[in-house]
XYZ file of C-alpha atoms in Angstrom:
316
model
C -1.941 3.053 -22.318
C -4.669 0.849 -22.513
C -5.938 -1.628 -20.174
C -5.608 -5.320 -20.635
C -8.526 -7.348 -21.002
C -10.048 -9.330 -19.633
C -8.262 -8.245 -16.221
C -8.917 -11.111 -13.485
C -7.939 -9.787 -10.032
C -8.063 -11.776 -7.317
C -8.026 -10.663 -3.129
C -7.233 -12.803 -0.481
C -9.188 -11.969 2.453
C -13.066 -10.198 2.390
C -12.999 -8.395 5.738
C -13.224 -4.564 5.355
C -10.342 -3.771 3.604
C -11.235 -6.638 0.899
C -14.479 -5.885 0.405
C -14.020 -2.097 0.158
C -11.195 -2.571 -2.290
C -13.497 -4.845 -4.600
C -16.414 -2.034 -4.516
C -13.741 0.408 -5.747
C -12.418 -1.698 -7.966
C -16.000 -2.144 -9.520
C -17.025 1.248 -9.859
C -13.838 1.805 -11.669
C -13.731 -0.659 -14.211
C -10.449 -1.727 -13.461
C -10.950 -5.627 -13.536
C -13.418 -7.951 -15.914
C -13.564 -10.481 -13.018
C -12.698 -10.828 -9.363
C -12.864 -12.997 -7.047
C -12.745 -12.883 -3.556
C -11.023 -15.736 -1.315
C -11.330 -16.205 2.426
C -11.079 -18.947 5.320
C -14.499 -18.089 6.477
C -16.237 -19.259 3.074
C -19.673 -17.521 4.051
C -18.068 -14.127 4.735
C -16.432 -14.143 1.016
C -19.836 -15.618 -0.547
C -22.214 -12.932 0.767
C -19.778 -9.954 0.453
C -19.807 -11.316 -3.419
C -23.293 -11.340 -3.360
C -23.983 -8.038 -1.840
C -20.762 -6.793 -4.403
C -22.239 -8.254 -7.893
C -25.568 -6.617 -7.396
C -23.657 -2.874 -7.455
C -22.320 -4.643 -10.631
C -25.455 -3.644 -13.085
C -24.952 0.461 -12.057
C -21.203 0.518 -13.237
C -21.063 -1.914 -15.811
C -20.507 -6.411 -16.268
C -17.775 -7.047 -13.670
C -17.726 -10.474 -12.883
C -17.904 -10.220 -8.880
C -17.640 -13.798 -6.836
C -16.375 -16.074 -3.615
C -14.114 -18.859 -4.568
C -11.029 -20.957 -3.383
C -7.267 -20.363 -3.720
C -6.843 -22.366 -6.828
C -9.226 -19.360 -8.443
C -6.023 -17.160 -8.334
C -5.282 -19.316 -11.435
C -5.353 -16.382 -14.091
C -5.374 -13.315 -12.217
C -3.344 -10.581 -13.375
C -3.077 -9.086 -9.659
C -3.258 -10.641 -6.569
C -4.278 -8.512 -3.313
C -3.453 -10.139 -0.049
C -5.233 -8.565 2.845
C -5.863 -11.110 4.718
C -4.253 -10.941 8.400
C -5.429 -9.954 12.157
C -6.626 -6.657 12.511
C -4.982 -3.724 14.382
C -6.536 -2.753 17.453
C -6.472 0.528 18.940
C -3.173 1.568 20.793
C -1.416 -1.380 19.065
C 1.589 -0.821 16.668
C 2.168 -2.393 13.382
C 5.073 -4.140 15.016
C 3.132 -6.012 17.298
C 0.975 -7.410 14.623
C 3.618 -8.989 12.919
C 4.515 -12.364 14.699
C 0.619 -13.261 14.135
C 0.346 -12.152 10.403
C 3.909 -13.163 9.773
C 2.206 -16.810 10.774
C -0.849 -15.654 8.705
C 1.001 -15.820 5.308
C 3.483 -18.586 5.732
C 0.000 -20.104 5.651
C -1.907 -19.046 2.891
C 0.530 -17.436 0.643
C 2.078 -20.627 -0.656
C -1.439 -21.838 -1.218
C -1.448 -18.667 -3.546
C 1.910 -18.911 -5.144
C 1.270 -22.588 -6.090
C -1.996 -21.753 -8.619
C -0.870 -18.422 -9.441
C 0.528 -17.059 -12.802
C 4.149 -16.535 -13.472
C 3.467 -13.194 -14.695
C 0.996 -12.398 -11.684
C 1.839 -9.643 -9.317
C 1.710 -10.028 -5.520
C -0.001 -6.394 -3.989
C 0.351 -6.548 0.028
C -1.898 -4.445 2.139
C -1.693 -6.516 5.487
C 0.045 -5.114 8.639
C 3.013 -4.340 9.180
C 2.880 -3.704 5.456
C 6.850 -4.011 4.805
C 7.722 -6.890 7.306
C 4.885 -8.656 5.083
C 5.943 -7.715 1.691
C 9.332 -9.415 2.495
C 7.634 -12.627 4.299
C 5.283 -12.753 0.783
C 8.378 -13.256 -1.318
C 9.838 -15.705 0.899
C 6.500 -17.693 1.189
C 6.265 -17.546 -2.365
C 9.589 -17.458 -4.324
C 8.298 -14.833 -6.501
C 10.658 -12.501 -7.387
C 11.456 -9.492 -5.502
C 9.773 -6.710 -7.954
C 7.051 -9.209 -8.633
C 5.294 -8.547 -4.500
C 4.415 -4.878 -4.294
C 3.516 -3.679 -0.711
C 1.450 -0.994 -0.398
C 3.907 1.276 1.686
C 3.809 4.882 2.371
C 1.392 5.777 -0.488
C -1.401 6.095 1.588
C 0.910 8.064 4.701
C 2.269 10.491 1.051
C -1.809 11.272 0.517
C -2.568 11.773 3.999
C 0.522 14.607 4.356
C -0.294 16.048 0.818
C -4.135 16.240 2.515
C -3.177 17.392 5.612
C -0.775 19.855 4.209
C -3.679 21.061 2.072
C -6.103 22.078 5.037
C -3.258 23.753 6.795
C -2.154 25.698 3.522
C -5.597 25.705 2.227
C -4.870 24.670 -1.149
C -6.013 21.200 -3.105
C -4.199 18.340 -2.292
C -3.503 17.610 -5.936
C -1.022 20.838 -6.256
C 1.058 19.681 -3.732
C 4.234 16.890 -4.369
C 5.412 15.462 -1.157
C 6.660 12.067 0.150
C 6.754 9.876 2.921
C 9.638 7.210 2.665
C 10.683 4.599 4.937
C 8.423 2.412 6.941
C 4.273 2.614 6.655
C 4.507 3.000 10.657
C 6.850 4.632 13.387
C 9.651 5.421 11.512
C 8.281 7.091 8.084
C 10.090 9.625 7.265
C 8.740 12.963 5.471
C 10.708 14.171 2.540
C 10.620 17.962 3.319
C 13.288 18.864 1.020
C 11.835 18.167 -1.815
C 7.732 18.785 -0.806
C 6.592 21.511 -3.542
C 3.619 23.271 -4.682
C 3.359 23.632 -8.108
C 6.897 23.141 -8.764
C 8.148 25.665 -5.978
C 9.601 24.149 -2.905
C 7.373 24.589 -0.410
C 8.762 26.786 2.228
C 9.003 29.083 -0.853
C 5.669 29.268 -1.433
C 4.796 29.476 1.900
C 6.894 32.809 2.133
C 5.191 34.031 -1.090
C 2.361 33.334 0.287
C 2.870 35.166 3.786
C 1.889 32.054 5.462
C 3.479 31.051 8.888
C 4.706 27.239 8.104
C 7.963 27.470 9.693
C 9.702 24.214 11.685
C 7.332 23.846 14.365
C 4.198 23.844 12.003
C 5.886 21.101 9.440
C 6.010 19.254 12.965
C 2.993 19.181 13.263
C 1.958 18.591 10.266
C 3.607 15.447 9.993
C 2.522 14.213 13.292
C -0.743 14.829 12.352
C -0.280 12.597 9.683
C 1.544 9.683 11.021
C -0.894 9.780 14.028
C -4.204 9.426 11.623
C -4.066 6.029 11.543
C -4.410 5.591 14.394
C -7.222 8.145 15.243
C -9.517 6.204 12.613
C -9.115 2.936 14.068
C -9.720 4.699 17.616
C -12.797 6.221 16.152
C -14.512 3.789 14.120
C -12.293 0.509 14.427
C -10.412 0.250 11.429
C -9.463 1.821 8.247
C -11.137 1.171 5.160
C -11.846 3.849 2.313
C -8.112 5.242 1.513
C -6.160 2.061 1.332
C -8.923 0.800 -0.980
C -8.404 3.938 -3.172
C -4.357 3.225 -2.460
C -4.763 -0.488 -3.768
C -6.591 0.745 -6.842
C -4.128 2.975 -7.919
C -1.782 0.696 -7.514
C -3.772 -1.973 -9.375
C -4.677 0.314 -12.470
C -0.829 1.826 -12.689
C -0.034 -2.480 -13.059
C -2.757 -3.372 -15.581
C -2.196 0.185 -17.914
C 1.470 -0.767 -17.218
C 1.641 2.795 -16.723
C 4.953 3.164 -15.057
C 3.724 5.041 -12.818
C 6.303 6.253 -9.624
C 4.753 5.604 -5.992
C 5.981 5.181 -2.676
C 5.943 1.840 -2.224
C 7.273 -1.201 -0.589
C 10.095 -3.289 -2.323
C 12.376 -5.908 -1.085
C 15.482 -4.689 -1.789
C 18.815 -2.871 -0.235
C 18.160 0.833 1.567
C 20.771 2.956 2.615
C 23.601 0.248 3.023
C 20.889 -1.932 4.435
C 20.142 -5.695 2.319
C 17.389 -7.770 2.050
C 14.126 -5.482 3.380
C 11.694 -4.051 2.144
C 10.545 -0.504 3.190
C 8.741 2.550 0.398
C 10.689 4.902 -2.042
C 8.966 5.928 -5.380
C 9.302 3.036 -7.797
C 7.993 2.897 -11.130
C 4.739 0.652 -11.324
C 3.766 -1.165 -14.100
C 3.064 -4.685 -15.833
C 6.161 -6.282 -14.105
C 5.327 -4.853 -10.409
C 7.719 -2.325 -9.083
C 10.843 -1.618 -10.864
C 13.689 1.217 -11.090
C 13.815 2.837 -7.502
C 14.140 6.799 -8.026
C 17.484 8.382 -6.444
C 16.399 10.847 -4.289
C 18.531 13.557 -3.117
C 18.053 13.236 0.181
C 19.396 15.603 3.143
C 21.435 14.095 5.945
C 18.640 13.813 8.617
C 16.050 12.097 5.594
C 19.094 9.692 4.820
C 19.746 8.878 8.134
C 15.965 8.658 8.815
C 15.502 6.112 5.633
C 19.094 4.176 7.719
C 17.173 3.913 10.900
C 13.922 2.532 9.312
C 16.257 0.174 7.063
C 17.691 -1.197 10.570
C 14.429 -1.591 12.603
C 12.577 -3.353 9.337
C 15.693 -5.378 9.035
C 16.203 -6.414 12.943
C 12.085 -6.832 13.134
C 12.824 -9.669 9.201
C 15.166 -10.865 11.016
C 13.995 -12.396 14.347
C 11.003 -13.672 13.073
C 12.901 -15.644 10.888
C 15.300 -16.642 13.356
């Protein structure tokens, strides 16, 4: 399908995670114009600056700083503004101070905003602030897309990869739930080019049995956390996340990804946590059924609960 134009996209907040997603943004193409909108006003200016000049190598993107009332327009609007994680901290314990962040600023956003705009959340915890964004800004529901468990689904399709040695891109496998703690990895229905994959891995004579998939996932759910130990924070694969998630909403693609929704889980209402959802012009629509098996159901129950008591008291 073809892209819109012109495609104005607009992100709230130029720290790392901004500023990376507006360089991939610009080397893709994906938007005409965006701007970028922060409290510290010299921040957003210069990472425009230094952004527009790896304009002429790509192609005429329209990079610069401005104020909230620039969201006026915008086709998408990224929020990633919010306090950063630290290492050892959880995404739980960031969320009384972001929580605090957005009843700030995204009511500043809803009020020049589009109608027809979508909402894309990439500030921690991810699904406790994809449900605070439609409150602050009476959007609704399918109209604030958080980012979810896209990124954990590319990190356990990568790690499964080096462990199978294999490309990344043959293998279809999930993670559902919350983007923290209590993910949970769809094992029964991971494949490899259409064959589950414990299948394969017997075909293969490889030794992936329980223990390994443990592994495995760990591995994934703790690289996070290794990144930020490393080198402070996380940067390059939640840009790529938000531009995928960006392009699928411009090309109205309908494209299905993990990710977050407010909505009702596994007898759970109100909160938001990933499943695959078709993305496209509206935001996130149609929730697949997946056939889950009884521990992955009550897995997706338990994250339902501790998103819902975590909405809950910091409402209260």
């Amino acid at each position: 399908m073809a892209t819109q134009q012109p495609v104005k996209v607009a992100i709230i907040g130029a720290g790392y995670v901004g500023a990376t997603t507006v360089y991939a943004l610009l080397l893709s193409r994906a938007a005409a114009e965006i701007v970028l909108v922060d409290i510290d006003e010299d921040r957003a200016r210069g990472e425009a600056m230094d952004l527009a000049h790896a304009a002429p190598f790509s192609h005429q993107t329209r990079v610069w700083s401005g104020q909230y009332e620039d969201c006026a327009g915008a086709t998408v609007i990224i929020l990633t503004a919010g306090a950063n994680q630290k290492p050892g901290q959880t995404r739980t314990q960031l969320a009384e101070t972001n929580y605090n962040i957005f009843r700030e600023i995204v009511p500043r956003v809803a009020r020049h905003a589009s109608s027809e705009a979508v909402l894309v959340v990439s500030a921690n915890p991810v699904d406790v602030l994809t449900h605070a964004a439609v409150t602050f800004s009476g959007f609704p529901p399918h109209r604030v897309v958080g980012s979810g468990t896209s990124l954990d689904s590319a990190r356990f399709a990568s790690e499964l990869g080096r462990r199978l040695q294999i490309d990344a891109a043959s293998i279809h496998a999930i993670i559902i739930g919350e983007h923290g703690d209590a993910e949970i990895p769809v094992w029964s229905l991971a494949t490899v080019s259409g064959m589950h994959i414990r299948d394969y891995c017997r075909q293969a004579d490889l030794d992936f049995g329980d223990e390994a998939m443990e592994r495995c996932f760990e591995e994934t759910k703790q690289a996070a956390g290794r990144i930020i130990g490393l080198k402070g924070a996380t940067g390059y694969g939640i840009a790529a996340e938000l531009l995928r998630i960006v392009q699928a909403i411009v090309r109205n693609e309908n494209t299905l990804l993990p990710v977050s929704c407010v909505g009702s889980y596994a007898g759970v209402d109100d909160v938001a946590l990933s499943v695959p959802r078709k993305v496209n012009r509206d935001g996130c629509r149609d929730a697949v059924p997946l056939l889950l098996n009884e521990e992955e159901q009550k897995g997706l129950g338990e994250s339902a609960q501790k998103l819902k008591g975590i909405i809950d008291s910091l409402q209260s």
